[in-house]
Amino acid sequence: MAHFRTALAPGTRRVVRFGATSCPEPWCALALALPGGGLTADFFLLPGDTIYADEGLSCPGQYPEHWTRALATEGLR
């Protein structure tokens, strides 16, 4: 679910909170970023290292299947 806010009125101020994680296993870090998860960040960044594809894959053709399997897990769904 995406949210969008327009610019603040001239002369007003507001705190903007940023959140980020990498290597999100266990998936509790990402669950906090979901609506109702408790994190009150205005912006959340997941810069990478998400699926640990650097081990056990012997050729580039295996990456799409590995991503598909990873994205079907409870935490990333």
mmCIF file of C-alpha atoms in Angstrom:
data_model
loop_
_atom_site.group_PDB
_atom_site.id
_atom_site.type_symbol
_atom_site.label_atom_id
_atom_site.label_comp_id
_atom_site.label_asym_id
_atom_site.label_seq_id
_atom_site.Cartn_x
_atom_site.Cartn_y
_atom_site.Cartn_z
ATOM 1 C CA MET A 1 0.000 0.000 0.000
ATOM 2 C CA ALA A 2 1.468 3.365 -0.960
ATOM 3 C CA HIS A 3 0.839 6.689 0.694
ATOM 4 C CA PHE A 4 1.504 10.119 -0.731
ATOM 5 C CA ARG A 5 1.618 13.514 0.951
ATOM 6 C CA THR A 6 1.642 16.841 -0.786
ATOM 7 C CA ALA A 7 4.047 19.604 0.135
ATOM 8 C CA LEU A 8 3.559 21.382 3.425
ATOM 9 C CA ALA A 9 2.032 24.800 3.494
ATOM 10 C CA PRO A 10 4.588 27.628 3.318
ATOM 11 C CA GLY A 11 6.103 28.374 6.715
ATOM 12 C CA THR A 12 5.183 25.031 8.286
ATOM 13 C CA ARG A 13 7.587 22.308 9.395
ATOM 14 C CA ARG A 14 7.373 18.618 10.099
ATOM 15 C CA VAL A 15 9.764 15.871 11.177
ATOM 16 C CA VAL A 16 10.535 13.369 8.396
ATOM 17 C CA ARG A 17 11.572 9.906 9.613
ATOM 18 C CA PHE A 18 13.678 7.553 7.502
ATOM 19 C CA GLY A 19 14.003 3.809 8.018
ATOM 20 C CA ALA A 20 16.273 1.267 6.350
ATOM 21 C CA THR A 21 17.370 -2.317 6.616
ATOM 22 C CA SER A 22 19.537 -4.755 4.743
ATOM 23 C CA CYS A 23 19.835 -8.502 5.186
ATOM 24 C CA PRO A 24 16.244 -8.620 6.430
ATOM 25 C CA GLU A 25 16.234 -12.162 7.822
ATOM 26 C CA PRO A 26 14.338 -12.724 9.962
ATOM 27 C CA TRP A 27 11.650 -10.797 8.173
ATOM 28 C CA CYS A 28 10.595 -8.949 11.322
ATOM 29 C CA ALA A 29 12.462 -5.840 10.132
ATOM 30 C CA LEU A 30 10.289 -5.639 7.031
ATOM 31 C CA ALA A 31 7.127 -6.448 9.003
ATOM 32 C CA LEU A 32 7.738 -3.300 11.061
ATOM 33 C CA ALA A 33 7.608 -1.228 7.880
ATOM 34 C CA LEU A 34 4.150 -2.500 6.937
ATOM 35 C CA PRO A 35 1.053 -0.507 7.871
ATOM 36 C CA GLY A 36 0.268 -1.340 11.485
ATOM 37 C CA GLY A 37 3.742 -2.797 11.999
ATOM 38 C CA GLY A 38 4.809 -0.156 14.473
ATOM 39 C CA LEU A 39 7.405 1.715 12.401
ATOM 40 C CA THR A 40 6.451 5.319 11.826
ATOM 41 C CA ALA A 41 8.948 6.083 9.057
ATOM 42 C CA ASP A 42 7.905 8.330 6.192
ATOM 43 C CA PHE A 43 10.454 6.693 3.901
ATOM 44 C CA PHE A 44 11.774 3.124 4.061
ATOM 45 C CA LEU A 45 14.737 1.804 2.081
ATOM 46 C CA LEU A 46 15.719 -1.812 1.431
ATOM 47 C CA PRO A 47 19.036 -1.371 -0.405
ATOM 48 C CA GLY A 48 19.801 -4.988 -1.157
ATOM 49 C CA ASP A 49 21.257 -8.260 0.031
ATOM 50 C CA THR A 50 17.658 -9.401 0.199
ATOM 51 C CA ILE A 51 17.695 -13.000 -0.965
ATOM 52 C CA TYR A 52 21.245 -14.224 -0.266
ATOM 53 C CA ALA A 53 21.790 -15.321 -3.867
ATOM 54 C CA ASP A 54 25.562 -15.388 -3.548
ATOM 55 C CA GLU A 55 25.649 -18.945 -2.220
ATOM 56 C CA GLY A 56 24.690 -22.144 -3.982
ATOM 57 C CA LEU A 57 23.928 -20.685 -7.418
ATOM 58 C CA SER A 58 26.315 -21.871 -10.091
ATOM 59 C CA CYS A 59 25.056 -19.943 -13.125
ATOM 60 C CA PRO A 60 23.227 -16.661 -13.788
ATOM 61 C CA GLY A 61 20.221 -18.540 -15.207
ATOM 62 C CA GLN A 62 19.372 -19.724 -11.688
ATOM 63 C CA TYR A 63 18.806 -16.226 -10.292
ATOM 64 C CA PRO A 64 15.234 -15.679 -11.620
ATOM 65 C CA GLU A 65 14.024 -18.931 -10.053
ATOM 66 C CA HIS A 66 15.791 -18.099 -6.788
ATOM 67 C CA TRP A 67 14.128 -14.644 -6.687
ATOM 68 C CA THR A 68 10.717 -16.132 -7.485
ATOM 69 C CA ARG A 69 11.085 -18.609 -4.634
ATOM 70 C CA ALA A 70 12.310 -15.922 -2.219
ATOM 71 C CA LEU A 71 9.535 -13.483 -3.100
ATOM 72 C CA ALA A 72 6.950 -16.167 -2.410
ATOM 73 C CA THR A 73 8.067 -16.475 1.222
ATOM 74 C CA GLU A 74 5.874 -15.076 3.941
ATOM 75 C CA GLY A 75 8.227 -12.223 4.838
ATOM 76 C CA LEU A 76 8.676 -10.749 1.381
ATOM 77 C CA ARG A 77 5.144 -11.356 0.161
#
